[in-house]
Coordinates of C-alpha atoms in Angstrom, one line a residue:
Chain A
X12 CA 21.9 15.1 44.9
X13 CA 24.0 14.0 41.9
X14 CA 23.5 14.7 38.4
X15 CA 21.8 10.8 37.8
X16 CA 19.3 11.9 40.5
X17 CA 18.5 15.1 39.4
X18 CA 17.2 13.5 35.9
X19 CA 15.3 11.0 37.6
X20 CA 13.6 14.0 39.7
X21 CA 13.1 16.2 36.6
X22 CA 11.2 13.2 35.0
X23 CA 9.2 12.5 37.6
X24 CA 8.0 16.6 38.4
X25 CA 6.7 16.8 34.4
X26 CA 5.2 13.0 35.3
X27 CA 3.5 15.1 38.1
X28 CA 2.6 17.8 36.4
X29 CA 1.3 16.8 33.2
X30 CA -0.6 14.2 35.4
X31 CA -2.3 17.6 37.3
X32 CA -4.8 18.2 34.3
X33 CA -4.2 14.7 31.7
X34 CA -5.7 11.7 33.6
X35 CA -4.1 7.9 32.1
X36 CA -2.3 8.3 29.5
X37 CA 1.3 7.9 31.1
X38 CA 2.9 5.6 28.3
X39 CA 2.0 8.8 25.7
X40 CA 3.8 11.0 28.7
X41 CA 6.6 8.4 28.3
X42 CA 7.3 8.4 24.9
X43 CA 6.7 12.8 24.6
X44 CA 9.8 12.6 26.6
X45 CA 11.8 9.8 24.7
X46 CA 10.8 12.1 21.6
X47 CA 11.9 15.3 23.7
X48 CA 15.1 13.8 25.3
X49 CA 16.5 12.0 22.0
X50 CA 15.6 15.5 19.9
X51 CA 13.1 13.4 17.7
X52 CA 9.6 14.3 16.0
X53 CA 6.1 12.7 17.5
X54 CA 3.1 12.5 15.9
X55 CA 0.1 12.0 18.0
X56 CA -2.9 9.9 16.5
X57 CA -6.1 9.6 17.7
X58 CA -10.1 10.8 17.8
X59 CA -10.5 14.4 19.3
X60 CA -11.2 14.7 22.4
X61 CA -8.3 12.8 24.0
X62 CA -6.4 15.6 25.0
X63 CA -3.8 15.3 22.9
X64 CA -3.2 19.2 22.5
X65 CA -3.8 19.5 26.2
X66 CA -1.1 16.8 27.1
X67 CA 1.4 19.1 24.8
X68 CA 0.8 21.8 26.0
X69 CA 1.4 21.0 29.7
X70 CA 4.5 19.1 28.7
X71 CA 5.3 22.4 26.8
X72 CA 4.0 24.6 30.4
X73 CA 6.2 22.4 32.4
X74 CA 9.6 22.7 30.6
X75 CA 10.9 26.4 31.0
X76 CA 10.2 26.2 26.9
X77 CA 9.2 28.4 23.7
X78 CA 6.0 26.9 22.5
X79 CA 4.5 27.8 19.9
X80 CA 0.7 26.6 18.6
X81 CA 0.0 26.1 14.9
X82 CA -3.4 24.5 13.7
X83 CA -3.1 23.4 10.8
X84 CA -6.2 24.0 7.9
X85 CA -6.9 23.7 4.2
X86 CA -5.6 26.5 3.5
X87 CA -2.5 27.5 5.3
X88 CA 0.2 28.6 3.5
X89 CA 3.9 27.7 3.8
X90 CA 4.7 31.2 4.6
X91 CA 2.1 30.6 7.6
X92 CA 4.5 28.4 9.4
X93 CA 8.3 29.4 8.0
X94 CA 7.8 33.5 8.3
X95 CA 8.3 35.3 5.3
X96 CA 9.9 39.2 4.1
X97 CA 7.7 42.1 4.6
X98 CA 8.5 45.1 2.7
X99 CA 8.9 48.2 4.2
X100 CA 7.4 50.9 3.0
X101 CA 8.7 54.3 4.8
X102 CA 12.3 52.4 4.3
X103 CA 11.4 49.9 1.3
X104 CA 12.8 47.8 2.6
X105 CA 12.7 43.8 3.2
X106 CA 12.2 42.7 7.1
X107 CA 12.0 39.6 7.8
X108 CA 9.0 38.2 10.1
X109 CA 9.9 34.2 11.8
X110 CA 6.5 31.7 11.4
X111 CA 5.7 30.2 14.6
X112 CA 8.1 27.6 13.7
X113 CA 11.1 29.3 15.5
X114 CA 10.7 28.2 18.7
X115 CA 11.9 25.3 20.9
X116 CA 8.6 22.9 21.3
X117 CA 6.3 23.4 17.9
X118 CA 2.8 21.7 18.5
X119 CA 1.6 20.4 15.0
X120 CA -2.6 20.1 15.8
X121 CA -4.0 18.3 13.0
X122 CA -1.5 17.9 10.7
X123 CA -2.5 16.1 7.8
X124 CA -6.1 18.2 8.1
X125 CA -2.9 21.0 5.5
X126 CA -2.2 20.9 2.4
X127 CA 0.5 17.6 1.3
X128 CA 3.0 22.1 0.5
X129 CA 2.6 22.7 4.2
X130 CA 3.1 19.6 5.4
X131 CA 6.0 19.4 3.1
X132 CA 7.4 22.5 4.7
X133 CA 7.1 21.9 7.8
X134 CA 8.9 18.4 7.5
X135 CA 12.0 19.7 5.7
X136 CA 11.9 22.4 8.5
X137 CA 12.2 19.2 10.6
X138 CA 14.8 17.3 9.3
X139 CA 17.7 19.8 8.1
X140 CA 16.4 22.1 11.5
X141 CA 17.2 25.5 9.3
X142 CA 14.4 27.5 6.8
X143 CA 15.8 29.8 4.4
X144 CA 13.4 32.9 4.2
X145 CA 14.4 35.3 1.4
X146 CA 18.6 34.3 0.6
X147 CA 19.4 34.3 4.4
X148 CA 19.2 30.6 6.1
X149 CA 18.2 30.4 9.3
X150 CA 18.8 27.8 11.7
X151 CA 16.3 26.8 14.6
X152 CA 16.6 26.9 18.3
X153 CA 17.3 24.5 20.8
X154 CA 16.2 21.8 21.6
X155 CA 13.6 21.5 18.6
X156 CA 10.4 19.2 19.1
X157 CA 7.7 19.1 17.0
X158 CA 4.6 17.8 18.0
X159 CA 2.2 16.7 15.6
X160 CA -1.1 15.5 15.6
X161 CA -3.3 13.5 13.4
X162 CA -7.2 12.2 13.7
X163 CA -7.5 8.9 11.8
X164 CA -6.6 9.2 8.2
X165 CA -10.4 7.5 7.3
X166 CA -11.8 10.6 8.6
X167 CA -13.3 12.9 5.9
X168 CA -10.9 16.5 5.2
X169 CA -7.4 15.3 5.4
X170 CA -4.7 14.4 3.4
X171 CA -2.5 11.9 4.2
X172 CA 1.4 11.9 5.0
X173 CA 3.2 10.4 2.7
X174 CA 5.7 7.1 3.8
X175 CA 8.8 9.6 2.9
X176 CA 7.4 12.2 5.4
X177 CA 6.0 9.2 8.3
X178 CA 9.7 8.0 8.5
X179 CA 10.5 11.8 9.8
X180 CA 8.4 11.3 12.8
X181 CA 10.8 9.7 15.1
X182 CA 7.8 7.9 17.3
X183 CA 4.1 7.9 16.1
X184 CA 1.9 7.0 19.1
X185 CA -1.8 5.8 18.8
X186 CA -4.1 7.2 21.3
X187 CA -6.7 4.8 23.0
X188 CA -9.3 6.0 24.8
X189 CA -9.4 6.3 29.0
X190 CA -10.8 2.7 30.4
X191 CA -13.8 3.1 32.6
X192 CA -12.1 4.2 35.8
X193 CA -9.7 7.3 33.9
X194 CA -12.9 8.0 32.8
X195 CA -14.8 8.8 35.7
X196 CA -11.9 10.8 37.3
X197 CA -11.4 12.6 33.9
X198 CA -15.4 13.9 34.4
X199 CA -15.1 13.8 38.2
X200 CA -12.1 16.5 37.9
X201 CA -13.5 18.1 35.0
X202 CA -17.2 19.0 37.1
X203 CA -14.2 21.2 39.6
X204 CA -13.3 23.6 37.6
X205 CA -14.9 26.0 38.6
X206 CA -15.4 29.6 37.1
X207 CA -13.1 32.6 36.0
X208 CA -14.5 35.9 36.8
X209 CA -13.5 39.1 35.5
X210 CA -15.1 42.6 36.4
X211 CA -18.3 41.9 36.0
X212 CA -18.8 38.7 33.6
X213 CA -18.2 34.8 34.2
X214 CA -16.7 32.0 32.2
X215 CA -16.2 28.4 32.8
X216 CA -12.5 27.2 32.9
X217 CA -11.4 24.5 31.1
X218 CA -8.9 21.6 31.6
X219 CA -6.3 24.7 28.8
X220 CA -6.4 27.4 31.9
X221 CA -5.2 25.6 35.2
X222 CA -2.3 24.2 33.4
X223 CA 0.2 25.5 36.0
X224 CA 2.7 28.3 34.1
X225 CA 5.1 27.9 37.1
X226 CA 7.8 25.2 34.7
X227 CA 9.0 22.0 36.8
X228 CA 13.0 22.4 35.4
X229 CA 14.7 24.6 32.6
X230 CA 16.9 23.9 29.5
X231 CA 19.8 23.1 32.0
X232 CA 17.9 20.1 33.4
X233 CA 16.7 19.0 29.5
X234 CA 20.7 19.5 28.6
X235 CA 21.4 16.9 31.8
X236 CA 19.0 14.5 31.0
X237 CA 19.9 14.2 26.8
X238 CA 23.2 14.3 28.2
X239 CA 22.2 10.8 30.3
X240 CA 20.1 9.8 27.3
X241 CA 23.8 9.8 25.3
X242 CA 25.4 8.3 27.4
X243 CA 22.8 4.7 28.1
X244 CA 24.8 1.8 26.5
X245 CA 24.1 0.1 24.1
X246 CA 25.2 -3.6 23.6
X247 CA 25.9 -5.6 20.2
X248 CA 23.7 -7.6 21.3
X249 CA 21.0 -5.2 21.1
X250 CA 22.3 -4.4 18.5
X251 CA 21.4 -7.5 16.7
X252 CA 17.9 -7.0 18.1
X253 CA 17.5 -4.4 16.2
X254 CA 19.0 -5.3 13.0
X255 CA 16.8 -8.7 13.2
X256 CA 13.7 -6.9 14.0
X257 CA 13.9 -4.7 10.8
X258 CA 15.4 -6.6 8.7
X259 CA 12.2 -8.9 9.2
X260 CA 9.7 -6.2 8.4
X261 CA 11.6 -5.9 5.0
X262 CA 11.3 -9.6 3.9
X263 CA 7.7 -11.0 5.5
X264 CA 6.0 -11.7 2.2
X265 CA 2.8 -9.5 3.8
X266 CA 4.2 -6.1 4.0
X267 CA 5.4 -3.7 0.9
X268 CA 7.2 -1.5 2.9
X269 CA 9.4 -2.6 6.0
X270 CA 10.9 -0.2 8.5
X271 CA 14.5 1.4 6.8
X272 CA 17.9 2.3 8.2
X273 CA 16.3 5.2 10.1
X274 CA 13.7 3.6 11.7
X275 CA 16.5 1.0 13.9
X276 CA 18.1 4.8 14.8
X277 CA 14.7 5.1 15.9
X278 CA 14.8 2.4 17.5
X279 CA 17.9 2.5 19.2
X280 CA 18.2 6.5 20.4
X281 CA 14.0 5.3 21.9
X282 CA 15.0 2.0 23.5
X283 CA 18.1 4.7 25.2
X284 CA 15.8 7.3 26.1
X285 CA 13.4 4.8 27.4
X286 CA 15.9 3.0 29.6
X287 CA 17.3 6.4 31.5
X288 CA 13.5 6.9 32.3
X289 CA 13.2 3.8 33.8
X290 CA 16.2 4.2 36.0
X291 CA 19.0 2.0 33.9
X292 CA 21.9 3.0 32.1
X293 CA 21.4 0.1 29.3
X294 CA 19.3 -1.0 27.0
X295 CA 17.4 -4.3 26.9
X296 CA 15.2 -6.0 24.7
X297 CA 12.4 -4.2 26.6
X298 CA 13.3 -1.5 25.8
X299 CA 12.8 -2.9 22.0
X300 CA 10.0 -4.6 22.2
X301 CA 8.1 -1.6 24.0
X302 CA 8.8 1.0 21.2
X303 CA 8.0 -1.3 18.1
X304 CA 5.0 -0.5 17.3
X305 CA 5.6 3.4 17.6
X306 CA 8.5 3.4 15.9
X307 CA 7.9 0.1 13.0
X308 CA 4.0 1.1 12.1
X309 CA 3.4 4.0 11.0
X310 CA 7.2 2.9 8.5
X311 CA 6.0 0.1 7.4
X312 CA 3.4 -0.3 4.5
X313 CA 1.1 -3.9 3.5
X314 CA 0.9 -5.8 0.5
X315 CA -3.2 -5.9 -1.2
X316 CA -2.3 -9.5 -0.3
X317 CA -2.9 -9.1 3.3
X318 CA -4.8 -5.9 3.4
X319 CA -7.6 -8.1 1.9
X320 CA -7.4 -11.0 4.4
X321 CA -7.8 -8.1 6.2
X322 CA -4.5 -7.8 8.5
X323 CA -2.6 -5.3 10.0
X324 CA 0.5 -4.1 10.3
X325 CA 0.3 -4.6 14.6
X326 CA -1.2 -7.9 13.6
X327 CA 2.0 -9.1 11.7
X328 CA 4.6 -6.6 14.0
X329 CA 3.5 -8.9 16.8
X330 CA 3.6 -11.5 14.9
X331 CA 7.1 -11.3 13.9
X332 CA 8.1 -10.7 17.1
X333 CA 7.2 -13.5 18.4
X334 CA 9.1 -15.0 15.9
X335 CA 12.1 -13.9 16.9
X336 CA 11.8 -15.4 20.1
Chain B
X21 CA -16.0 -11.7 -82.6
X22 CA -19.1 -9.8 -84.5
X23 CA -18.9 -6.4 -84.1
X24 CA -22.6 -4.5 -83.9
X25 CA -22.6 -2.0 -85.8
X26 CA -26.7 -1.5 -85.1
X27 CA -26.4 -2.3 -81.1
X28 CA -24.2 0.0 -79.4
X29 CA -22.8 -0.2 -75.8
X30 CA -22.5 3.2 -73.1
X31 CA -18.3 1.6 -72.9
X32 CA -16.3 4.2 -74.4
X33 CA -15.9 2.0 -77.5
X34 CA -19.3 1.5 -78.8
X35 CA -18.9 -2.0 -79.8
X36 CA -20.6 -5.0 -78.2
X37 CA -18.1 -7.7 -77.7
X38 CA -19.2 -11.6 -77.1
X39 CA -18.4 -13.1 -73.8
X40 CA -17.7 -16.8 -72.9
X41 CA -18.5 -17.2 -69.6
X42 CA -18.7 -20.9 -67.3
X43 CA -22.4 -22.5 -66.9
X44 CA -24.5 -21.5 -64.2
X45 CA -22.6 -17.9 -63.7
X46 CA -24.2 -14.7 -64.2
X47 CA -22.5 -11.9 -66.2
X48 CA -24.2 -8.3 -66.8
X49 CA -24.3 -6.0 -69.1
X50 CA -25.1 -2.4 -68.4
X51 CA -25.9 0.7 -70.8
X52 CA -26.4 -1.5 -73.6
X53 CA -28.7 1.0 -76.0
X54 CA -31.4 -1.0 -78.7
X55 CA -32.9 0.2 -81.3
X56 CA -37.1 0.2 -81.1
X57 CA -39.3 0.0 -78.7
X58 CA -38.9 -1.7 -75.3
X59 CA -38.1 -4.9 -75.1
X60 CA -38.5 -7.7 -72.0
X61 CA -37.6 -11.4 -71.8
X62 CA -38.7 -13.9 -73.7
X63 CA -41.0 -16.7 -71.0
X64 CA -38.9 -19.3 -69.5
X65 CA -39.5 -22.9 -70.8
X66 CA -38.4 -26.1 -69.4
X67 CA -35.5 -26.8 -71.8
X68 CA -34.2 -22.4 -72.0
X69 CA -30.7 -22.5 -73.1
X70 CA -30.3 -19.0 -71.5
X71 CA -31.7 -16.8 -68.5
X72 CA -32.2 -13.7 -69.4
X73 CA -32.8 -10.6 -67.0
X74 CA -33.5 -7.1 -67.7
X75 CA -32.5 -5.7 -64.4
X76 CA -33.1 -2.0 -65.9
X77 CA -34.2 0.8 -68.8
X78 CA -33.9 4.0 -69.2
X79 CA -34.8 6.2 -71.9
X80 CA -32.6 7.0 -74.6
X81 CA -33.2 9.5 -77.7
X82 CA -36.4 6.6 -79.8
X83 CA -34.3 3.7 -78.7
X84 CA -33.3 2.2 -74.9
X85 CA -31.4 1.5 -73.1
X86 CA -31.1 -1.4 -71.0
X87 CA -29.1 -3.4 -68.1
X88 CA -28.8 -7.0 -68.4
X89 CA -28.0 -9.7 -66.3
X90 CA -28.1 -13.8 -67.8
X91 CA -26.4 -17.1 -67.3
X92 CA -26.2 -20.3 -69.5
X93 CA -27.1 -23.2 -69.2
X94 CA -25.6 -25.0 -71.7
X95 CA -22.2 -24.9 -73.7
X96 CA -22.1 -23.4 -76.7
X97 CA -22.6 -19.9 -78.6
X98 CA -26.2 -18.0 -78.2
X99 CA -27.2 -14.7 -79.4
X100 CA -29.5 -12.9 -76.7
X101 CA -31.6 -11.4 -79.2
X102 CA -33.0 -14.3 -79.3
X103 CA -34.0 -14.4 -75.8
X104 CA -35.5 -10.9 -76.5
X105 CA -39.5 -9.8 -77.0
X106 CA -40.7 -6.4 -78.0
X107 CA -43.5 -5.4 -75.1
X108 CA -46.3 -4.2 -78.1
X109 CA -46.0 -7.5 -80.1
X110 CA -44.3 -6.0 -82.9
X111 CA -40.7 -7.6 -84.7
X112 CA -37.3 -7.6 -83.1
X113 CA -35.5 -8.4 -86.8
X114 CA -34.2 -5.2 -86.7
X115 CA -31.9 -6.0 -83.5
X116 CA -29.0 -6.9 -84.3
X117 CA -26.8 -10.4 -82.7
X118 CA -25.9 -10.4 -78.7
X119 CA -23.1 -13.2 -79.2
X120 CA -22.2 -15.3 -76.0
X121 CA -20.8 -18.4 -75.3
X122 CA -21.0 -20.7 -72.2
X123 CA -17.8 -23.0 -71.8
X124 CA -18.8 -26.8 -69.5
X125 CA -15.6 -26.9 -66.7
X126 CA -16.9 -30.6 -66.5
X127 CA -16.9 -33.2 -69.0
X128 CA -19.5 -33.3 -71.1
X129 CA -20.6 -36.7 -70.3
X130 CA -19.6 -35.9 -66.2
X131 CA -23.6 -35.9 -65.1
X132 CA -22.1 -35.7 -61.3
X133 CA -20.6 -32.5 -59.5
X134 CA -17.1 -32.8 -57.7
X135 CA -17.6 -34.2 -54.2
X136 CA -17.0 -31.1 -51.9
X137 CA -13.5 -30.1 -49.9
X138 CA -13.4 -31.7 -46.5
X139 CA -13.5 -29.2 -44.0
X140 CA -12.3 -28.6 -40.9
X141 CA -14.7 -30.6 -38.2
X142 CA -17.2 -28.7 -36.3
X143 CA -16.7 -28.0 -32.5
X144 CA -17.8 -31.2 -30.1
X145 CA -21.0 -29.2 -28.9
X146 CA -20.9 -26.4 -31.0
X147 CA -20.5 -22.7 -30.5
X148 CA -22.9 -22.4 -27.5
X149 CA -20.9 -24.9 -25.8
X150 CA -17.8 -23.8 -26.9
X151 CA -18.8 -20.2 -25.0
X152 CA -19.9 -22.0 -21.9
X153 CA -17.0 -24.4 -21.8
X154 CA -15.0 -20.6 -22.0
X155 CA -16.6 -19.2 -19.4
X156 CA -15.9 -21.8 -17.2
X157 CA -11.9 -21.5 -18.0
X158 CA -12.2 -18.1 -17.4
X159 CA -14.3 -18.5 -13.9
X160 CA -12.0 -21.3 -12.7
X161 CA -8.7 -19.5 -13.6
X162 CA -8.4 -17.3 -11.0
X163 CA -9.5 -19.4 -8.5
X164 CA -6.8 -21.6 -9.1
X165 CA -4.1 -18.7 -9.3
X166 CA -5.7 -17.6 -6.2
X167 CA -4.9 -21.4 -4.3
X168 CA -1.4 -21.6 -6.0
X169 CA -0.4 -18.0 -4.2
X170 CA -2.1 -18.8 -1.1
X171 CA -0.1 -22.1 -1.2
X172 CA 2.8 -20.4 -1.9
X173 CA 2.5 -17.5 0.8
X174 CA 1.6 -20.5 3.5
X175 CA 5.0 -22.2 2.9
X176 CA 7.1 -18.9 2.6
X177 CA 5.3 -18.5 6.2
X178 CA 6.5 -21.4 7.3
X179 CA 9.9 -20.5 6.1
X180 CA 9.8 -17.6 8.0
X181 CA 8.5 -19.5 10.9
X182 CA 10.8 -20.9 13.1
X183 CA 10.7 -24.7 11.6
X184 CA 12.4 -26.7 14.5
X185 CA 10.7 -26.4 18.1
X186 CA 12.2 -24.7 20.9
X187 CA 13.5 -27.1 22.4
X188 CA 15.2 -27.7 19.5
X189 CA 16.5 -24.6 18.7
X190 CA 18.0 -24.4 22.2
X191 CA 19.8 -27.3 22.9
X192 CA 22.8 -25.8 20.3
X193 CA 22.6 -22.4 22.0
X194 CA 23.3 -23.5 25.4
X195 CA 25.3 -26.0 24.8
X196 CA 28.0 -23.7 22.7
X197 CA 26.6 -20.4 25.4
X198 CA 28.2 -23.2 28.3
X199 CA 31.5 -23.6 25.5
X200 CA 31.6 -20.0 25.5
X201 CA 31.5 -20.7 21.9
X202 CA 28.6 -18.0 21.0
X203 CA 28.9 -15.3 18.5
X204 CA 27.7 -11.9 19.6
X205 CA 24.5 -13.3 16.6
X206 CA 24.1 -16.5 18.2
X207 CA 24.3 -15.1 22.0
X208 CA 21.5 -12.3 20.1
X209 CA 19.5 -15.7 19.4
X210 CA 20.1 -17.0 23.0
X211 CA 18.1 -14.0 24.5
X212 CA 14.8 -13.7 22.4
X213 CA 14.9 -17.6 22.3
X214 CA 14.7 -17.7 25.9
X215 CA 12.1 -15.2 26.0
X216 CA 9.9 -17.7 23.6
X217 CA 10.5 -20.2 25.8
X218 CA 9.4 -18.8 28.3
X219 CA 6.2 -17.0 26.2
X220 CA 4.8 -20.9 26.0
X221 CA 5.7 -22.1 29.4
X222 CA 3.7 -19.2 30.8
X223 CA 1.1 -19.4 27.9
X224 CA 1.4 -16.1 26.9
X225 CA 1.1 -16.7 23.0
X226 CA -2.1 -14.1 22.7
X227 CA -0.8 -11.7 24.6
X228 CA 1.8 -8.5 23.4
X229 CA 5.5 -8.5 22.8
X230 CA 6.2 -6.4 25.6
X231 CA 3.1 -7.4 28.0
X232 CA 4.3 -11.1 27.9
X233 CA 7.6 -10.0 28.8
X234 CA 6.5 -8.1 31.7
X235 CA 4.3 -11.1 32.7
X236 CA 7.9 -13.5 32.3
X237 CA 9.4 -10.8 34.7
X238 CA 7.4 -11.3 37.4
X239 CA 7.5 -14.8 37.3
X240 CA 10.2 -16.4 40.0
X241 CA 12.6 -18.3 37.9
X242 CA 12.6 -16.5 34.3
X243 CA 12.9 -13.1 35.9
X244 CA 16.0 -14.0 37.8
X245 CA 17.6 -15.9 33.9
X246 CA 16.4 -12.5 32.3
X247 CA 18.3 -10.2 35.7
X248 CA 21.8 -12.9 35.0
X249 CA 20.8 -12.8 31.3
X250 CA 21.1 -8.7 31.3
X251 CA 24.0 -8.7 33.3
X252 CA 25.7 -10.3 30.5
X253 CA 25.0 -9.0 27.6
X254 CA 23.4 -5.8 28.2
X255 CA 25.3 -4.6 31.4
X256 CA 28.4 -2.1 30.5
X257 CA 30.0 -2.8 33.8
X258 CA 29.1 -6.0 35.3
X259 CA 29.5 -5.9 39.0
X260 CA 29.9 -10.0 38.7
X261 CA 30.0 -11.5 36.3
X262 CA 27.5 -14.4 35.2
X263 CA 28.3 -17.7 35.9
X264 CA 26.4 -18.9 32.8
X265 CA 27.6 -22.7 33.4
X266 CA 25.4 -22.5 36.8
X267 CA 23.0 -19.9 34.9
X268 CA 21.8 -22.5 31.8
X269 CA 22.2 -25.7 33.5
X270 CA 18.4 -25.8 33.5
X271 CA 17.7 -25.0 30.2
X272 CA 20.1 -28.2 29.2
X273 CA 18.2 -30.4 28.9
X274 CA 15.1 -29.0 27.9
X275 CA 12.7 -31.1 25.1
X276 CA 9.7 -30.5 23.4
X277 CA 7.6 -32.8 25.2
X278 CA 9.0 -31.9 29.1
X279 CA 8.1 -28.6 27.4
X280 CA 4.5 -28.3 27.3
X281 CA 4.3 -31.1 31.0
X282 CA 5.7 -27.4 32.4

């Protein structure tokens, strides 16, 4: 089996593993893999109860990687994520206690529930991939991927992430409710979860209990996939498409803030990973169109006239893509 | 100028100074001390030369202190004491002279007053109508601004959208591609234009770009075209060279009419 076949098998196994606990959501699994293979960070946005946490949990266990989960709350402090120095009274010296950020896969659950200074601390670590505790600077493990989830900003008790911080996320994927068949399947699977007996007591199983701890691949499989992603060819014509698309978001009359150069980089990186996942060694316009919403929508800010007219960023982006062709 | 010894005023000099004033203009005298019992103005008659009023009376030892206000109706010199009488009816012979002089601004034979100066014409319709007009303008101005802005937006939108139809855009690109004269940017534009062409042809304008592209790839003729385009524009090492003349031949003579007929 050559390396390319190994990568394909690795991806199929991950999809199958996640599929055992999460129904549907093929697109979000693909986006998670894109983020993983391009060392980008991903923000999952959706209403509560769409299996965001379960999905990431299943992915973390499928690949043999360190996995941490932090539930963001309003009283969380930067030290709760990054770590801190603790005074050891017996030796009268400070010892470093590393926080949950020192991991391969960090699930920042409901990131928009934390105060801005906590969000800022995490996003700085995401950008620089290192953390300073006291006088020491520590590099974060490789690979390091943040998968953040957030509820829609209209919900009460949330702090909206500012544009500059949203730009740090390579992808922002919006999860939809499952369709009727998928929802029926979810309910049927839930009926068969069973119970867990321990001693004389028993408790009903949840989906988290049935996620297998057996990994389907290790760090070498992931490294192989990352290596293959970097070898995907991006033509000059494809780069022209990307520049045209990002440029149009900056000059559209309804858009106040368009895509940054980082958005263009994210489109190219994402397109490479998507091409690799789809078994190609070159990127095509389909990759660009498929990822445009996830890469650009969270980076675009509409002006007041557009908002007053009831337009949405997704409408405008689709209009821009149609005008390109 | 006569200094009055028996009359004193509450000013530092203590003297009553005779004063000149125009006819019809009121003048005041404050704190004038006059000896004797309390005084009052004589009743006015039809031909009176002076209108005299006592505005305040205050006791001042055995005498009284008066505030007077007077106005001349005829030109000439007069004595204010002639227009005062005692309340108890006793004589006013002991009063000193209180001389005043009135001057006329007009000539002696002038009977009619000057014509008033020409002022500004009143606003048309008056103040109320002016406010209503201002209110209407205030309400209309934002509407006009909004309409102008919308018109500008429409114009800029139409600039953003393609100025010509798909057939017009495709023709020069296809001819240049067949001649091998396309730049990288034009190659990208050709690919996007062909995607747009097929989207219109299969009437997929209402679909999202990715789902429209997926449907285009299901179409037999379109899928062959885009496979060849991929090979030409995106594949790093295509297995066989793409014959652009053959590939693009069906799109050479596409016009707006026959595009719609499809």
